[in-house]
Amino acid sequence: MRRQRSRSEKVTYRRWGAVTAVTALKRHQTLRLRAVFAFGNTTTLAIRPLLAMKVIALARWTLWPDARRPTYLLFETNWSGSEQTYIPDFGRIMPVQWRSIWGATTTFPGAVPTTYLDDWVDVIDAGVGHFWTDYRDGATTGTIAQALALGPEVERFVADTAGSSSAEFHRRWQQFIVRAQRLL
Amino acid sequence: MGQALIITPVRPGQAGALNRYLAELPRDVAPAGPDDRPAVPISPFTGVLPPTHFARFVVIALHDEPHLLFSSRFDGAVSDYLQALAATPEAVRIWSHCQIGGRDDTVDHPSLDRYLCDPRHQLPSQYVVSAIPVKLTVGQINAAVALREQVSRFAVRAGDLDPWALAHDFRQLPAIRRLLTGS
């Protein structure tokens, strides 16, 4: 069932990459994982480095509720950016978080060195059969973050320049561009 | 933002046909060409279902048996979204490869609607990390990205404009006009 694919066969969907990883859990790990996830739900402290990458858009962990052994951990993620660097960067920046979650699975090779991690994710990734997003072309994790920060700046500029002369508009435009440059 | 995760056993011997059907659905792959437009048609679910942030179908193996995983994050209520999904011919085709537990196990729109909208079939996720604020709709995100694109393009040519043209052209940007009119 597991699809063994070479990296070159992977597809990105417009600008979005997608991983669907299914991993069997070691025995007696479900409760520990639930505790890890419960802690994760109480604070964003542990994932700030991940969000700061402005690459990952979504990550979701689900325990498959089945009485049979083994139990499975399902992991889905979407990101925008280079597929070659996403998993290695993720592993390098957050090795403790990787260990705390995937250390509960039967085949986890460790977060570092990331070469092994990258190869492992390639093996456990089922990919996607069909994927879609209704975000417009040009939307990426990074551009969405910039756009959301730019919106209030533009609104303020529009409000400040309502009814102003051309000369005054020009002066305020220069100030706006300096302020908003990093968001454009 | 609503979300759904549904895992359904695939009928024996149907995994290959299901994988082929999913792979053949129109989808927008990596952009090709200078205008950055998809080279192939968009997904049949785009514009048919309530706005979708991310969604996927994939066949996975659990206990060495194939299962269909469907997951989505979207705007609106879960029941509305799953009802709209069940009403699409593509979804009926997809789940016709699966065991949804009807009387004769025939998959049609009503039986799929009952199956998808049954909360017992919807799995909760224990941990979700989203870089995109959950209170934002697809429409709001697309509007913000469009505004950024328009202002960025305008900023490139703004240096060549005199003060009058600068103010005039800026206020003519579609996203700025929407801001000014409040629409």
Coordinates of C-alpha atoms in Angstrom, one line a residue:
Chain A
M1 CA 0.0 0.0 0.0
R2 CA 2.7 2.4 0.9
R3 CA 3.7 4.4 -2.1
Q4 CA 7.4 4.3 -2.6
R5 CA 8.2 7.3 -4.7
S6 CA 11.4 9.1 -5.7
R7 CA 11.6 12.8 -4.7
S8 CA 11.4 13.9 -8.3
E9 CA 7.9 12.4 -8.6
K10 CA 6.5 14.7 -5.9
V11 CA 4.0 17.3 -7.0
T12 CA 3.4 20.7 -5.5
Y13 CA -0.1 22.1 -6.0
R14 CA 0.3 25.6 -7.3
R15 CA 2.6 26.8 -4.6
W16 CA 1.6 24.4 -1.9
G17 CA 3.3 21.2 -0.8
A18 CA 1.4 18.5 1.0
V19 CA 2.4 15.6 3.2
T20 CA 0.1 12.9 4.6
A21 CA 2.2 10.7 6.9
V22 CA 0.9 7.6 8.6
T23 CA 3.0 6.0 11.4
A24 CA 2.4 3.1 13.7
L25 CA 2.8 3.9 17.4
K26 CA 4.8 2.0 19.9
R27 CA 2.9 0.3 22.6
H28 CA 1.6 2.5 25.5
Q29 CA 2.3 5.8 23.8
T30 CA -1.2 7.0 23.2
L31 CA -1.6 8.6 26.6
R32 CA 1.8 10.3 26.5
L33 CA 1.0 11.7 23.0
R34 CA -2.3 13.0 24.2
A35 CA -0.5 14.8 27.0
V36 CA 2.0 16.3 24.5
F37 CA -0.8 17.5 22.3
A38 CA -2.8 18.8 25.2
F39 CA 0.3 20.8 26.3
G40 CA 0.7 22.0 22.7
N41 CA -2.9 23.3 22.7
T42 CA -2.2 25.5 25.8
T43 CA 0.6 27.5 24.3
T44 CA 2.2 28.6 21.1
L45 CA 5.6 28.9 22.8
A46 CA 7.0 25.6 21.4
I47 CA 6.0 26.2 17.8
R48 CA 7.0 29.9 17.5
P49 CA 10.2 29.0 15.6
L50 CA 8.1 26.9 13.2
L51 CA 5.7 29.7 12.6
A52 CA 8.5 32.2 12.2
M53 CA 9.8 30.2 9.2
K54 CA 6.7 31.5 7.3
V55 CA 6.7 28.3 5.4
I56 CA 4.3 25.9 7.1
A57 CA 0.6 26.9 6.8
L58 CA -1.1 24.0 8.5
A59 CA -0.1 20.9 10.5
R60 CA -2.5 18.5 12.0
W61 CA -2.0 15.5 14.2
T62 CA -4.7 12.9 14.7
L63 CA -4.7 9.6 16.6
W64 CA -6.6 7.0 14.8
P65 CA -9.2 5.7 17.3
D66 CA -9.1 2.0 16.8
A67 CA -8.9 -0.7 19.4
R68 CA -6.6 -2.9 17.2
R69 CA -2.9 -2.7 17.5
P70 CA -0.9 -0.9 16.4
T71 CA -2.5 2.5 16.9
Y72 CA -1.6 5.0 14.2
L73 CA -0.6 8.7 14.2
L74 CA -1.8 10.6 11.2
F75 CA 0.0 13.8 10.3
E76 CA -1.1 16.2 7.6
T77 CA 0.7 19.3 6.6
N78 CA 0.6 22.0 3.9
W79 CA 3.4 24.4 3.3
S80 CA 4.7 26.8 0.7
G81 CA 8.4 26.9 -0.2
S82 CA 11.1 24.5 -1.1
E83 CA 10.2 20.8 -0.6
Q84 CA 14.0 20.2 -0.4
T85 CA 14.4 22.3 2.7
Y86 CA 11.0 22.1 4.5
I87 CA 11.5 18.9 6.4
P88 CA 15.2 19.4 7.1
D89 CA 14.6 23.0 8.4
F90 CA 11.7 21.8 10.5
G91 CA 13.9 19.1 12.0
R92 CA 16.8 21.3 12.6
I93 CA 14.8 24.1 14.2
M94 CA 12.6 21.9 16.4
P95 CA 14.4 18.6 17.2
V96 CA 12.9 18.4 20.7
Q97 CA 9.3 18.8 19.3
W98 CA 10.0 16.1 16.7
R99 CA 11.2 13.7 19.3
S100 CA 8.4 14.4 21.7
I101 CA 5.8 13.5 19.0
W102 CA 7.4 11.0 16.5
G103 CA 9.6 9.4 19.2
A104 CA 6.3 7.6 20.0
T105 CA 6.3 5.9 16.6
T106 CA 8.0 2.7 15.7
T107 CA 10.4 3.8 13.0
F108 CA 11.4 7.3 13.8
P109 CA 15.1 7.8 13.1
G110 CA 15.6 11.0 15.1
A111 CA 15.3 14.6 14.0
V112 CA 19.0 15.1 13.4
P113 CA 20.9 14.4 11.2
T114 CA 18.1 15.7 9.0
T115 CA 19.2 13.5 6.1
Y116 CA 17.7 10.5 7.8
L117 CA 14.6 12.4 8.8
D118 CA 14.0 13.6 5.3
D119 CA 14.4 10.0 3.9
W120 CA 12.0 8.7 6.6
V121 CA 9.3 11.3 5.9
D122 CA 9.6 10.4 2.2
V123 CA 8.9 6.8 3.1
I124 CA 6.0 7.3 5.4
D125 CA 4.4 10.1 3.2
A126 CA 1.3 8.9 1.3
G127 CA 1.2 12.2 -0.5
V128 CA -2.2 13.2 -1.7
G129 CA -4.5 11.7 -4.3
H130 CA -6.4 14.9 -4.9
F131 CA -5.7 18.3 -3.2
W132 CA -7.2 21.7 -3.6
T133 CA -7.2 25.1 -2.1
D134 CA -9.4 28.1 -2.9
Y135 CA -6.6 30.6 -2.0
R136 CA -5.8 32.8 -5.0
D137 CA -2.7 32.4 -7.2
G138 CA 0.2 34.0 -5.5
A139 CA -0.9 33.1 -2.0
T140 CA 1.8 31.5 0.1
T141 CA 2.3 31.3 3.8
G142 CA 4.7 34.2 3.5
T143 CA 2.7 36.5 1.2
I144 CA -0.5 35.9 3.3
A145 CA 1.4 37.0 6.5
Q146 CA 2.7 40.1 4.7
A147 CA -0.7 40.8 3.2
L148 CA -2.4 40.6 6.6
A149 CA 0.1 43.0 8.1
L150 CA -0.1 45.3 5.1
G151 CA -3.9 45.7 5.2
P152 CA -4.1 47.9 8.3
E153 CA -1.1 50.0 7.0
V154 CA -2.9 50.7 3.7
E155 CA -6.2 51.4 5.5
R156 CA -4.4 54.0 7.6
F157 CA -2.7 55.5 4.6
V158 CA -6.0 55.8 2.7
A159 CA -7.7 57.4 5.8
D160 CA -4.8 59.8 6.3
T161 CA -4.8 60.9 2.7
A162 CA -8.6 61.3 2.2
G163 CA -9.2 64.7 0.7
S164 CA -5.5 65.6 0.7
S165 CA -3.8 67.6 -2.0
S166 CA -1.7 65.9 -4.6
A167 CA 1.5 67.3 -3.0
E168 CA 0.4 66.1 0.5
F169 CA -0.6 62.7 -0.9
H170 CA 2.9 62.4 -2.5
R171 CA 4.6 63.3 0.8
R172 CA 2.6 60.8 2.7
W173 CA 3.1 58.1 0.0
Q174 CA 6.9 58.4 0.5
Q175 CA 6.4 57.8 4.2
F176 CA 4.1 54.9 3.6
I177 CA 6.5 53.2 1.3
V178 CA 9.3 53.4 3.8
R179 CA 7.0 52.0 6.5
A180 CA 5.5 49.2 4.4
Q181 CA 8.5 48.3 2.3
R182 CA 9.1 45.0 4.0
L183 CA 5.5 43.9 3.4
L184 CA 5.4 44.5 -0.3
Chain B
M1 CA -13.2 27.9 10.4
G2 CA -14.7 24.4 10.1
Q3 CA -12.7 21.2 9.7
A4 CA -13.5 17.7 8.9
L5 CA -11.5 14.4 8.8
I6 CA -13.2 11.3 7.7
I7 CA -11.5 7.9 7.1
T8 CA -13.4 5.2 5.2
P9 CA -12.4 1.6 4.5
V10 CA -11.9 1.0 0.8
R11 CA -13.7 -2.0 -0.7
P12 CA -11.5 -5.0 -1.4
G13 CA -9.7 -4.7 -4.7
Q14 CA -10.8 -1.1 -5.3
A15 CA -7.7 0.8 -4.1
G16 CA -6.1 0.9 -7.5
A17 CA -9.2 2.2 -9.2
L18 CA -9.7 4.8 -6.5
N19 CA -6.2 6.0 -6.7
R20 CA -6.5 6.3 -10.5
Y21 CA -9.8 8.2 -10.2
L22 CA -8.3 10.6 -7.7
A23 CA -5.2 11.1 -9.9
E24 CA -7.3 11.8 -12.9
L25 CA -9.4 14.5 -11.3
P26 CA -8.5 18.0 -12.6
R27 CA -6.2 19.8 -10.3
D28 CA -4.1 22.8 -10.3
V29 CA -0.5 21.8 -10.2
A30 CA 2.7 23.9 -10.1
P31 CA 2.3 27.1 -12.0
A32 CA 3.6 27.1 -15.5
G33 CA 4.2 30.1 -17.7
P34 CA 5.0 33.8 -17.1
D35 CA 1.4 34.7 -16.0
D36 CA 1.6 32.2 -13.1
R37 CA -1.7 30.6 -14.1
P38 CA -2.4 26.9 -13.5
A39 CA -1.6 24.8 -16.6
V40 CA -4.6 22.5 -16.1
P41 CA -8.2 23.0 -15.0
I42 CA -8.9 23.7 -11.3
S43 CA -10.3 21.1 -9.0
P44 CA -14.0 20.2 -9.6
F45 CA -14.7 21.1 -5.9
T46 CA -13.5 24.7 -6.3
G47 CA -16.5 27.0 -6.4
V48 CA -18.9 24.1 -5.8
L49 CA -18.2 23.7 -2.1
P50 CA -18.1 26.5 0.5
P51 CA -14.7 28.2 0.4
T52 CA -11.9 25.7 1.2
H53 CA -8.6 26.6 2.9
F54 CA -7.0 23.2 2.3
A55 CA -8.5 19.8 1.4
R56 CA -7.2 16.4 0.4
F57 CA -8.2 12.9 -0.6
V58 CA -5.6 10.2 -0.2
V59 CA -5.6 6.5 0.1
I60 CA -3.6 5.4 3.2
A61 CA -2.9 2.0 4.7
L62 CA -4.1 1.1 8.2
H63 CA -3.5 -2.4 9.3
D64 CA -2.4 -3.2 5.8
E65 CA -5.9 -2.4 4.5
P66 CA -6.5 0.6 2.2
H67 CA -8.6 3.5 3.6
L68 CA -9.7 6.7 2.1
L69 CA -8.7 9.8 4.1
F70 CA -10.6 12.9 3.4
S71 CA -9.7 16.1 5.3
S72 CA -10.6 19.7 4.9
R73 CA -10.5 23.1 6.5
F74 CA -13.2 25.5 5.3
D75 CA -15.4 28.4 6.0
G76 CA -18.8 27.7 7.4
A77 CA -20.6 24.9 9.2
V78 CA -19.3 21.3 9.0
S79 CA -22.8 20.0 8.1
D80 CA -23.3 22.5 5.3
Y81 CA -19.9 21.7 3.9
L82 CA -20.3 17.9 4.0
Q83 CA -23.8 18.1 2.5
A84 CA -22.4 20.1 -0.4
L85 CA -19.6 17.6 -0.8
A86 CA -22.1 14.7 -0.8
A87 CA -24.1 16.4 -3.5
T88 CA -21.2 16.4 -6.0
P89 CA -21.0 13.5 -8.5
E90 CA -17.2 13.4 -7.9
A91 CA -17.7 12.6 -4.2
V92 CA -20.2 9.9 -5.0
R93 CA -17.8 8.4 -7.5
I94 CA -14.9 8.6 -4.9
W95 CA -16.9 7.0 -2.0
S96 CA -18.4 4.3 -4.4
H97 CA -15.0 2.6 -4.0
C98 CA -15.5 2.5 -0.3
Q99 CA -17.6 0.7 2.3
I100 CA -19.9 3.3 3.8
G101 CA -22.1 0.7 5.4
G102 CA -25.5 1.2 3.7
R103 CA -28.1 -1.6 3.4
D104 CA -26.8 -2.8 0.0
D105 CA -23.7 -0.7 0.3
T106 CA -24.6 1.2 -2.8
V107 CA -23.3 4.7 -2.7
D108 CA -25.6 7.5 -3.9
H109 CA -26.1 11.1 -2.9
P110 CA -28.6 10.4 0.0
S111 CA -26.5 7.5 1.4
L112 CA -23.3 9.5 1.1
D113 CA -25.0 12.5 2.7
R114 CA -26.1 10.3 5.7
Y115 CA -22.6 8.8 6.0
L116 CA -20.6 12.0 5.8
C117 CA -22.9 14.0 8.1
D118 CA -22.9 11.3 10.8
P119 CA -20.7 12.8 13.5
R120 CA -19.5 9.2 14.4
H121 CA -17.6 9.2 11.2
Q122 CA -15.8 12.5 11.8
L123 CA -12.5 12.2 13.6
P124 CA -11.3 14.9 16.0
S125 CA -7.7 16.0 15.6
Q126 CA -5.8 16.3 18.8
Y127 CA -3.4 19.0 17.7
V128 CA -3.6 21.6 14.9
V129 CA -1.1 24.3 14.1
S130 CA -2.1 26.9 11.7
A131 CA 0.0 29.9 10.6
I132 CA -3.2 31.5 9.2
P133 CA -5.5 33.0 11.8
V134 CA -8.5 30.7 12.1
K135 CA -10.9 33.5 12.3
L136 CA -10.1 34.6 8.7
T137 CA -12.2 33.4 5.8
V138 CA -10.8 32.4 2.4
G139 CA -12.4 35.6 1.0
Q140 CA -10.7 37.8 3.5
I141 CA -7.3 36.1 2.8
N142 CA -7.8 36.4 -0.9
A143 CA -8.8 40.1 -0.6
A144 CA -5.7 40.8 1.5
V145 CA -3.4 39.0 -0.9
A146 CA -5.0 40.9 -3.9
L147 CA -4.5 44.2 -2.1
R148 CA -0.9 43.4 -1.5
E149 CA -0.3 42.4 -5.1
Q150 CA -1.9 45.6 -6.4
V151 CA -0.1 47.9 -4.1
S152 CA 3.2 46.1 -4.8
R153 CA 2.8 46.5 -8.5
F154 CA 1.8 50.1 -8.1
A155 CA 4.8 50.9 -5.9
V156 CA 7.1 49.7 -8.8
R157 CA 5.7 52.3 -11.2
A158 CA 4.9 55.0 -8.7
G159 CA 8.4 56.5 -9.1
D160 CA 7.5 57.6 -12.6
L161 CA 4.3 59.3 -11.7
D162 CA 3.8 63.0 -10.9
P163 CA 1.9 63.8 -7.6
W164 CA -1.5 64.1 -9.3
A165 CA -1.2 60.8 -11.3
L166 CA 0.2 59.1 -8.2
A167 CA -2.9 60.0 -6.1
H168 CA -5.3 59.4 -9.0
D169 CA -3.9 56.0 -10.1
F170 CA -3.6 54.8 -6.5
R171 CA -7.2 55.5 -5.8
Q172 CA -8.1 53.6 -9.0
L173 CA -6.6 50.4 -7.9
P174 CA -9.6 47.9 -7.6
A175 CA -8.7 46.9 -4.0
I176 CA -8.4 50.6 -3.0
R177 CA -11.7 51.4 -4.6
R178 CA -13.3 48.7 -2.6
L179 CA -11.7 50.2 0.5
L180 CA -13.0 53.7 -0.4
T181 CA -16.5 52.5 -1.1
G182 CA -16.6 50.1 1.8
S183 CA -17.7 47.2 -0.5

